[in-house]
Structures are given as C-alpha cells and as structure tokens.
Amino acid sequence: MNQTVEFQQLDAAHHIHPFTDTAALNEKGARVITKAKGCFLTDSNGKEYLDGMAGLWCVNIGYGRDEMADVAARQMRELPYYNTFFQTTHPPAIALAKRIAELAPAHMNHVLFAGSGSEANDTNLRMVRHYWAVQGKPEKNIIIGRNNAYHGSTVAGASLGGMGAMHKQGGLPIPDIQHIGQPHWWAEGEDMTPAEFGLARAQELEQAILHYGVDRVAAFIAEPIQGAGGVIIPPESYWPEIQRIVDHYGILLIADEVICGFGRTGNWFGSNTFNIRPDIMTIAKGLSSGYIPIAGSIVSDRVYEGILPGGEFYHGYTYSSHPVACAVALENLRILDEENIVANVREKTSPYMTTRWKALAEHPLVGEARMCGLMGALELTPNKASRAKFEGEAGVVGLMCREHSFNNGLVMRHVGDKMIISPPLVISESEIDLLIERATKTLDMTYTDAKKTGLM
Ligand code: PXG
C-alpha cells in the first residue's frame, strides 16, 4: 500500500482532529505533512508548500532551527521536568520570566506560565475575578469580550471568545461574560467612515459598562488584531477610545497577544503597535515559535500587587513553567532578538509584503486587501463597490480558494470568504514574490470557478 494511504487510514481509524468534521475527513483522508525547513512544508507525497500560515500563526523563526533542538536536548538531559509549585523554582523558568519582563511594556514585570493560549486565558479569567475579590469587590466579575473574537477552546477561552458556533456546543458561554461588536469595518461598517465606525464600536464598551454597572464589570479582553476571526485590523480610532474607556472606569484590560505577540505586527507586541496599555497580556504561539507548547500571562504591577494580599491563588498547571519549554522559548527569543527579526519585519519585510499584498485588491474577486506587520487578509466579494457577501452560505468561495491554494503549493487559510495569511517572520523578498504569484494564480482559478458555479 502507498504510504500516504496507510497514514490516512490509520489516522482515520484512531486520531481525532481538532475543529474538524471527522466523518467528512475520514472519507477524504488527511493531508500528511512529514517535514519542514525555513518557510516550506513537505507532505508524504513529496509535494512542497510555502507555509503562508507559519503553522497556525506560530512558527515565527521558521522551521528547522537546529539550535532549538539542541537546547531542548540539553535541557532534557539536565532537568527534563520539575514543577514550580511548593516554593520551588528552576533556572529556565527564572531566565525566561526575566527576559519576558524585559521585552514587555515597562509596567509589566511578572509571568505565570501555562501550556497553551486557552489555558492562559483561563488563568486570566480567574485572576481578574480574584483581583477584584481581593480588592473587596467580589461582585465585580463580568468580563466583556467581542463577537468573532478567538480566545481559545477551553470552557473559559471559548466563553470569552465570540464565536457563535462554538457557543452552541457545550453550553457556553459560562455566566458573567458578555460580548460587544467587533471593529470590522469592511463587513459591518455600512455607510460610516472607518474612523466613525471604530469610535462607535469602541463606545459599545462604555455602553456595556454603564449598562451592567461599573461595580459589576471586571475586565475587557481583546486581541489587538483579531486573528482567527479573519485578521481584522481595527480602524485607527478604535484602540485610543478603548484605552480612554478602560482608564476612565478603572476596568482591567486583557490584551490577548497569542497571535500578535513576538513580532507578528512588526513590534514585540501588538500592544506596542497600537499603543495599548494592558493590565494582562496572554502569550503563546510565537513565544516558542511553536517548537514546543508554552504560554503565559504577563501581569502588570497593578494586578500583581493587587493580588498579593489575597494569599494563595489556587491556580496553576503541572506544566506551568516546564523547564524544557522555558529553555526552548528562551532560545527562540534569543534568535528573534539577535537576528533582528522583529525590526526586520517592521522596516523591510512588512513594507514589501504590504505593497505586494494590497495590490491584490485590483483582482476582480477581492474587495479589500489588508495587512499589518506580517498578518493579512483578503475579503472575497461578488461586488467590490457594495462590499456584498456571496449568496447562500458563507465560506463556499473561501473553501474553493483554500483548495486551489494548497494545490498551487501555498498554505493560505480561509475564514468564511476571507483569505488569511501569516507567514514565518523570516520570509524573504523572493519568497514573498512566490507567495504573491501563487496567491494570484489561486485567485484567478477561484474567480473562474465562482463564475462557473453562478456565485458571481
Ligand atoms: N488567543 C488567541 C488570540 C488565539 O489566536 C488562543 C488564544 C488559544 O491558544 P491555544 O494555544 O490554546 O490554541 C488562540 C489560538 C485558527 C486558529 O483557525 C487559531 C488559534 C487556534 C486554533 C486555530 O486560526 N489561535
């Protein structure tokens, strides 16, 4: 039997995929990725793909860095595991926490580690409620998130997020979580200017605080740029107004930096790019460039000191500050820093990529092409002028486009009828040229199909 078929059959027999219609996948067989180097993946048939998604928005330094494997092996030999419960610590946790505090905004100097972004957001939910309880305000426990935000897949993460389809499964959201509108001008701004719309959507936060009462609202959580929701870059008016509101009412601000952190927007954090002053930042993904699972909550001095009088915070994971994960993350941060990768995105790669990507808006299928740092999206539409949606269910054209993209050797994701991109931060100009060439061919093929099937 062909090895790919064997892999696919065994995969279908025993492996359940995340976020997948299992019956449909088993019928078709999964794509089997066997190795990767730099910005390229190779599948079990030897076909190469330019990885326009950096794995799942995480492989910032690119694949195949031997230093990362060497550090992991060294740390496994020296101290493969020990916990940081029971008044114990170890050198990799200390070194990584110190390095993160150096990189984070000046008022954020403390880190609690987790294994995934979802876990870190569970930490954040419990921490902000605990913070207010220690301040003598236990009823101040409502957390406000946004529609179409993504904060993970655990019970708290999915509740904080605003994905309707996720809320329908498993009885979510949990109590005392509320959602306001997202700053997605292209899809929802109607005849407002982006600036007016950004302001209006930010002011929904103020309306929510006044509606529930400032004595009930604990925190607001948001991604600086929504990633999984479709790379939604807020209008310039949005974040300054959010910051004004959280400052005015003294509400805690949680910036979910799981995607935006560690260079994705051309700065160490999306909070730097948008001039946000968070009380807590969620980090994961780019912290280790996906080489090993690790995440965390970076906590401001205000929240840290606010919690201290409360005694023990009954929270933590077996793998909080895992020594191998900490050592690998620290090596990743060394590479990002010493190879000047973040500044290079800001000054060179992002401007080049942005120019080339935005030119895709000329394509008859594309209503808007947007990019910040190295994360971008294309809005596919049957009518650019009216910013119309395709008839019928969303995502049919997006899915066609994704299939063509993979066949053309480019990993580009779809979210409904948006195409999204988030390549490794080490992508070169010639690789960007290749990405654009394959994306253009993909759009052409999708356009032909959409016309043929009467979708436009
Ligand atoms: N916050 C944000 C902003 C994320 O993007 C999480 C939290 C959760 O992290 P973990 O490590 O628990 O997955 C994420 C994760 C997609 C996709 O389809 C995006 C994520 C995860 C899975 C799929 O774009 N982001």
Coordinates of C-alpha atoms in Angstrom, one line a residue, residues 60-410:
N60 CA 7.8 33.0 13.7
I61 CA 11.5 32.0 13.3
G62 CA 10.7 29.4 10.5
Y63 CA 11.2 25.7 10.6
G64 CA 14.3 23.6 11.1
R65 CA 16.4 25.7 13.5
D66 CA 18.9 23.2 15.0
E67 CA 19.7 25.5 18.0
M68 CA 16.1 24.9 19.2
A69 CA 16.6 21.1 19.1
D70 CA 20.0 21.4 20.8
V71 CA 18.7 23.4 23.6
A72 CA 15.7 21.0 24.1
A73 CA 18.1 18.0 24.2
R74 CA 20.5 19.7 26.6
Q75 CA 17.7 20.7 29.0
M76 CA 16.1 17.3 28.8
R77 CA 19.3 15.7 29.9
E78 CA 19.9 18.2 32.7
L79 CA 16.4 18.6 34.2
P80 CA 13.6 17.3 32.0
Y81 CA 10.9 18.2 34.4
Y82 CA 10.3 19.8 37.7
N83 CA 7.4 21.9 38.9
T84 CA 7.3 25.3 40.4
F85 CA 4.7 24.5 43.0
F86 CA 5.6 24.1 46.7
Q87 CA 8.0 27.1 46.9
T88 CA 10.4 25.6 44.2
T89 CA 11.8 27.1 41.1
H90 CA 14.4 26.3 38.4
P91 CA 16.8 28.3 36.2
P92 CA 14.9 28.1 32.9
A93 CA 11.7 29.5 34.4
I94 CA 13.7 32.3 36.1
A95 CA 15.6 33.2 32.9
L96 CA 12.5 33.2 30.7
A97 CA 10.3 35.2 33.1
K98 CA 13.1 37.8 33.4
R99 CA 13.5 38.0 29.6
I100 CA 9.8 38.4 29.0
A101 CA 9.6 41.1 31.6
E102 CA 12.4 43.0 29.8
L103 CA 10.5 42.7 26.5
A104 CA 7.1 43.6 27.8
P105 CA 5.9 47.2 28.5
A106 CA 7.7 48.7 31.5
H107 CA 4.7 48.3 33.9
M108 CA 4.5 44.5 33.2
N109 CA 7.1 42.5 35.2
H110 CA 5.6 39.2 36.2
V111 CA 4.7 36.0 34.3
L112 CA 2.6 33.0 35.1
F113 CA 3.2 30.2 32.6
A114 CA 0.7 27.8 31.0
G115 CA 0.8 25.2 28.3
S116 CA -1.5 26.9 25.8
G117 CA -3.2 30.1 25.0
S118 CA -6.5 28.7 26.1
E119 CA -5.1 27.8 29.4
A120 CA -3.5 31.2 29.8
N121 CA -6.9 32.8 29.2
D122 CA -8.5 30.5 31.8
T123 CA -5.8 31.9 34.1
N124 CA -6.7 35.4 33.2
L125 CA -10.4 34.9 33.8
R126 CA -9.7 33.6 37.3
M127 CA -7.0 36.1 38.0
V128 CA -9.0 39.2 37.2
R129 CA -12.0 38.0 39.2
H130 CA -9.7 37.1 42.1
Y131 CA -8.0 40.5 41.8
W132 CA -11.3 42.3 42.3
A133 CA -12.3 39.9 45.1
V134 CA -9.1 40.8 46.9
Q135 CA -10.0 44.4 46.5
G136 CA -13.2 43.7 48.4
K137 CA -15.3 43.7 45.2
P138 CA -16.3 40.1 44.5
E139 CA -19.3 41.2 42.6
K140 CA -17.1 42.9 40.0
N141 CA -16.8 39.8 37.9
I142 CA -18.2 40.4 34.5
I143 CA -15.7 40.1 31.6
I144 CA -16.5 41.8 28.3
G145 CA -15.2 40.3 25.1
R146 CA -16.2 40.8 21.5
N147 CA -18.2 38.9 18.8
N148 CA -16.0 37.0 16.5
A149 CA -13.0 37.1 18.8
Y150 CA -10.9 34.0 19.5
H151 CA -9.5 33.3 22.9
G152 CA -9.2 29.6 22.9
S153 CA -11.2 26.4 23.1
T154 CA -11.4 25.6 26.8
V155 CA -14.5 26.5 28.7
A156 CA -13.3 29.9 29.7
G157 CA -11.4 30.6 26.5
A158 CA -14.4 29.7 24.2
S159 CA -16.7 31.7 26.5
L160 CA -14.5 34.8 26.3
G161 CA -14.3 34.4 22.6
G162 CA -17.2 35.4 20.5
M163 CA -17.6 32.5 18.1
G164 CA -21.3 31.7 17.8
A165 CA -20.7 28.2 16.5
M166 CA -18.5 27.4 19.5
H167 CA -21.0 28.8 22.0
K168 CA -23.7 26.4 20.6
Q169 CA -21.7 23.4 21.6
G170 CA -21.2 22.5 25.3
G171 CA -23.4 25.1 26.9
L172 CA -21.3 28.3 26.5
P173 CA -20.7 31.0 27.4
I174 CA -20.4 30.5 31.2
P175 CA -22.1 33.1 33.3
D176 CA -20.9 36.7 33.6
I177 CA -19.3 37.0 30.2
Q178 CA -20.7 39.5 27.8
H179 CA -19.8 40.4 24.2
I180 CA -19.8 43.7 22.2
G181 CA -19.4 44.2 18.5
Q182 CA -16.2 43.8 16.6
P183 CA -14.4 46.7 14.8
H184 CA -14.7 45.0 11.4
W185 CA -15.4 48.0 9.2
W186 CA -15.4 46.2 5.8
A187 CA -18.1 43.8 6.8
E188 CA -20.2 45.8 9.3
G189 CA -19.3 49.5 8.9
E190 CA -22.1 50.1 6.3
D191 CA -22.0 53.8 5.3
M192 CA -19.9 55.0 8.2
T193 CA -16.3 56.0 7.6
P194 CA -13.8 53.6 9.2
A195 CA -12.9 56.3 11.8
E196 CA -16.6 56.8 12.8
F197 CA -17.2 53.1 12.9
G198 CA -14.1 52.4 15.0
L199 CA -15.2 55.0 17.5
A200 CA -18.8 53.6 17.6
R201 CA -17.6 50.1 18.2
A202 CA -15.2 51.2 21.0
Q203 CA -18.1 53.2 22.6
E204 CA -20.1 49.9 22.8
L205 CA -17.7 49.1 25.7
E206 CA -18.7 52.2 27.5
Q207 CA -22.3 51.5 26.9
A208 CA -21.8 48.0 28.3
I209 CA -20.0 49.2 31.4
L210 CA -22.8 51.7 32.1
H211 CA -25.5 49.0 31.4
Y212 CA -24.1 46.4 33.7
G213 CA -22.7 48.9 36.2
V214 CA -19.1 49.8 36.8
D215 CA -19.3 47.9 40.1
R216 CA -20.0 44.7 38.1
V217 CA -17.5 44.9 35.2
A218 CA -14.1 43.4 35.9
A219 CA -12.3 43.5 32.6
F220 CA -12.3 43.8 28.9
I221 CA -10.5 41.2 26.8
A222 CA -9.4 41.7 23.1
E223 CA -6.9 40.7 20.6
P224 CA -5.0 43.8 19.3
I225 CA -5.8 42.4 15.8
Q226 CA -8.4 39.6 15.6
G227 CA -6.6 36.7 14.1
A228 CA -8.8 33.6 13.8
G229 CA -11.8 35.9 13.2
G230 CA -10.1 36.9 9.9
V231 CA -7.2 39.4 10.5
I232 CA -9.5 42.3 11.5
I233 CA -7.3 45.3 11.8
P234 CA -9.3 47.9 13.7
P235 CA -9.7 51.5 12.4
E236 CA -7.1 53.9 13.9
S237 CA -9.8 55.5 16.1
Y238 CA -10.6 52.2 17.9
W239 CA -7.8 51.5 20.4
P240 CA -7.3 55.0 21.7
E241 CA -11.0 55.1 22.6
I242 CA -10.9 51.7 24.2
Q243 CA -7.9 52.8 26.3
R244 CA -9.7 56.0 27.3
I245 CA -12.7 54.0 28.5
V246 CA -10.9 51.4 30.5
D247 CA -8.8 54.1 32.1
H248 CA -11.8 56.2 32.9
Y249 CA -13.7 53.4 34.6
G250 CA -10.7 51.6 36.0
I251 CA -11.6 48.4 34.2
L252 CA -8.7 45.9 33.7
L253 CA -7.6 45.4 30.1
I254 CA -6.5 42.0 28.9
A255 CA -4.7 42.1 25.6
D256 CA -4.7 38.7 24.0
E257 CA -1.3 38.7 22.3
V258 CA -1.3 35.0 21.4
I259 CA -1.1 35.8 17.7
C260 CA 0.1 39.4 17.8
G261 CA 2.9 38.8 20.2
F262 CA 6.6 38.2 19.4
G263 CA 6.9 40.2 16.2
R264 CA 3.8 39.4 14.2
T265 CA 2.8 43.1 13.9
G266 CA 6.3 44.4 13.5
N267 CA 6.9 45.1 17.2
W268 CA 7.4 42.7 20.1
F269 CA 3.7 43.0 21.0
G270 CA 0.6 44.2 19.2
S271 CA 0.1 46.4 22.3
N272 CA 3.3 48.4 21.1
T273 CA 1.9 48.7 17.6
F274 CA -1.5 50.1 18.8
N275 CA -0.2 52.0 21.9
I276 CA -2.3 49.9 24.2
R277 CA -1.5 49.7 28.0
P278 CA -2.8 46.3 29.1
D279 CA -3.1 45.0 32.7
I280 CA -2.6 41.4 31.5
M281 CA -1.2 40.0 28.2
T282 CA -1.9 36.5 27.0
I283 CA 1.1 35.0 25.2
A284 CA 1.6 31.6 23.4
K285 CA 2.5 30.6 19.8
G286 CA 5.4 32.9 18.9
L287 CA 6.8 32.7 22.4
S288 CA 8.4 29.4 21.3
S289 CA 7.7 29.7 17.6
G290 CA 5.5 26.6 18.1
Y291 CA 8.6 24.4 18.6
I292 CA 7.2 23.3 22.0
P293 CA 3.9 24.1 23.8
I294 CA 4.3 27.0 26.2
A295 CA 2.1 30.1 27.0
G296 CA 1.6 32.5 29.8
S297 CA 0.0 35.5 31.3
I298 CA 2.2 38.6 31.6
V299 CA 0.8 40.5 34.6
S300 CA 1.2 44.3 35.3
D301 CA 2.5 45.6 38.6
R302 CA -1.0 46.8 39.5
V303 CA -2.6 43.4 39.2
Y304 CA 0.4 41.6 40.7
E305 CA 0.5 43.8 43.8
G306 CA -3.3 43.8 44.0
I307 CA -3.4 40.1 44.4
L308 CA -0.6 39.7 46.9
P309 CA -2.7 40.5 50.0
G310 CA -5.1 37.7 49.0
G311 CA -2.7 34.9 50.0
E312 CA -2.6 31.8 47.9
F313 CA -4.1 32.0 44.4
Y314 CA -5.4 28.4 43.9
H315 CA -4.4 28.0 40.3
G316 CA -1.6 26.5 38.1
Y317 CA -0.8 23.6 35.9
T318 CA 1.5 20.6 36.1
Y319 CA 3.3 22.1 33.1
S320 CA 3.3 25.7 34.2
S321 CA 7.0 26.8 33.6
H322 CA 8.0 23.5 32.2
P323 CA 11.8 23.6 32.1
V324 CA 12.3 22.2 28.6
A325 CA 9.6 24.5 27.2
C326 CA 11.1 27.5 29.0
A327 CA 14.6 26.8 27.7
V328 CA 13.3 26.4 24.2
A329 CA 11.3 29.6 24.4
L330 CA 14.3 31.5 25.7
E331 CA 16.3 30.3 22.7
N332 CA 13.6 31.4 20.4
L333 CA 13.6 34.9 22.0
R334 CA 17.4 35.0 21.6
I335 CA 17.1 34.2 17.9
L336 CA 14.3 36.7 17.3
D337 CA 16.4 39.4 19.1
E338 CA 20.0 38.6 17.8
E339 CA 18.9 38.1 14.2
N340 CA 16.9 41.4 14.4
I341 CA 13.8 39.6 13.1
V342 CA 11.2 41.9 14.7
A343 CA 12.8 45.1 13.4
N344 CA 13.4 43.5 10.0
V345 CA 9.6 42.7 9.8
R346 CA 8.8 46.3 10.7
E347 CA 11.4 48.0 8.5
K348 CA 11.8 45.7 5.5
T349 CA 9.6 42.6 5.1
S350 CA 6.3 44.1 6.1
P351 CA 6.5 47.2 3.9
Y352 CA 7.4 45.0 0.9
M353 CA 4.8 42.4 1.7
T354 CA 2.1 45.1 2.3
T355 CA 2.7 46.7 -1.0
R356 CA 2.5 43.5 -2.9
W357 CA -0.4 42.1 -0.9
K358 CA -2.5 45.3 -1.2
A359 CA -2.1 45.2 -5.0
L360 CA -4.2 42.1 -4.9
A361 CA -7.2 44.4 -4.3
E362 CA -7.1 45.0 -8.0
H363 CA -8.3 41.4 -8.6
P364 CA -12.0 41.2 -9.5
L365 CA -12.7 38.8 -6.7
V366 CA -11.1 40.9 -3.9
G367 CA -12.9 43.7 -2.1
E368 CA -10.2 44.6 0.3
A369 CA -6.6 43.5 0.9
R370 CA -5.2 44.5 4.3
M371 CA -2.0 43.8 6.2
C372 CA -0.3 44.8 9.4
G373 CA 3.2 43.6 10.1
L374 CA 3.0 40.1 8.6
M375 CA -0.6 39.2 9.1
G376 CA -3.1 40.0 6.4
A377 CA -6.5 39.2 4.8
L378 CA -8.3 39.4 1.5
E379 CA -12.1 39.9 1.5
L380 CA -13.6 38.0 -1.3
T381 CA -16.7 39.5 -2.7
P382 CA -19.0 39.3 -5.7
N383 CA -19.3 43.2 -5.7
K384 CA -16.4 45.4 -4.6
A385 CA -18.4 48.6 -4.6
S386 CA -21.2 47.4 -2.3
R387 CA -18.9 45.2 -0.2
A388 CA -21.5 42.4 -0.8
K389 CA -21.4 38.9 0.6
F390 CA -21.8 35.9 -1.7
E391 CA -25.3 34.5 -1.9
G392 CA -26.0 31.4 0.2
E393 CA -23.8 30.1 3.0
A394 CA -20.6 32.0 3.8
G395 CA -17.4 30.2 3.1
V396 CA -18.2 28.3 -0.1
V397 CA -15.9 30.5 -2.3
G398 CA -13.4 30.8 0.6
L399 CA -13.1 27.0 0.7
M400 CA -12.7 26.7 -3.1
C401 CA -9.9 29.3 -2.8
R402 CA -8.2 27.4 0.0
E403 CA -8.3 24.1 -2.0
H404 CA -6.8 25.9 -5.1
S405 CA -4.2 27.5 -2.8
F406 CA -3.0 24.1 -1.4
N407 CA -2.9 22.6 -4.9
N408 CA -0.8 25.6 -6.0
G409 CA 1.7 25.0 -3.2
L410 CA 0.6 27.8 -0.9

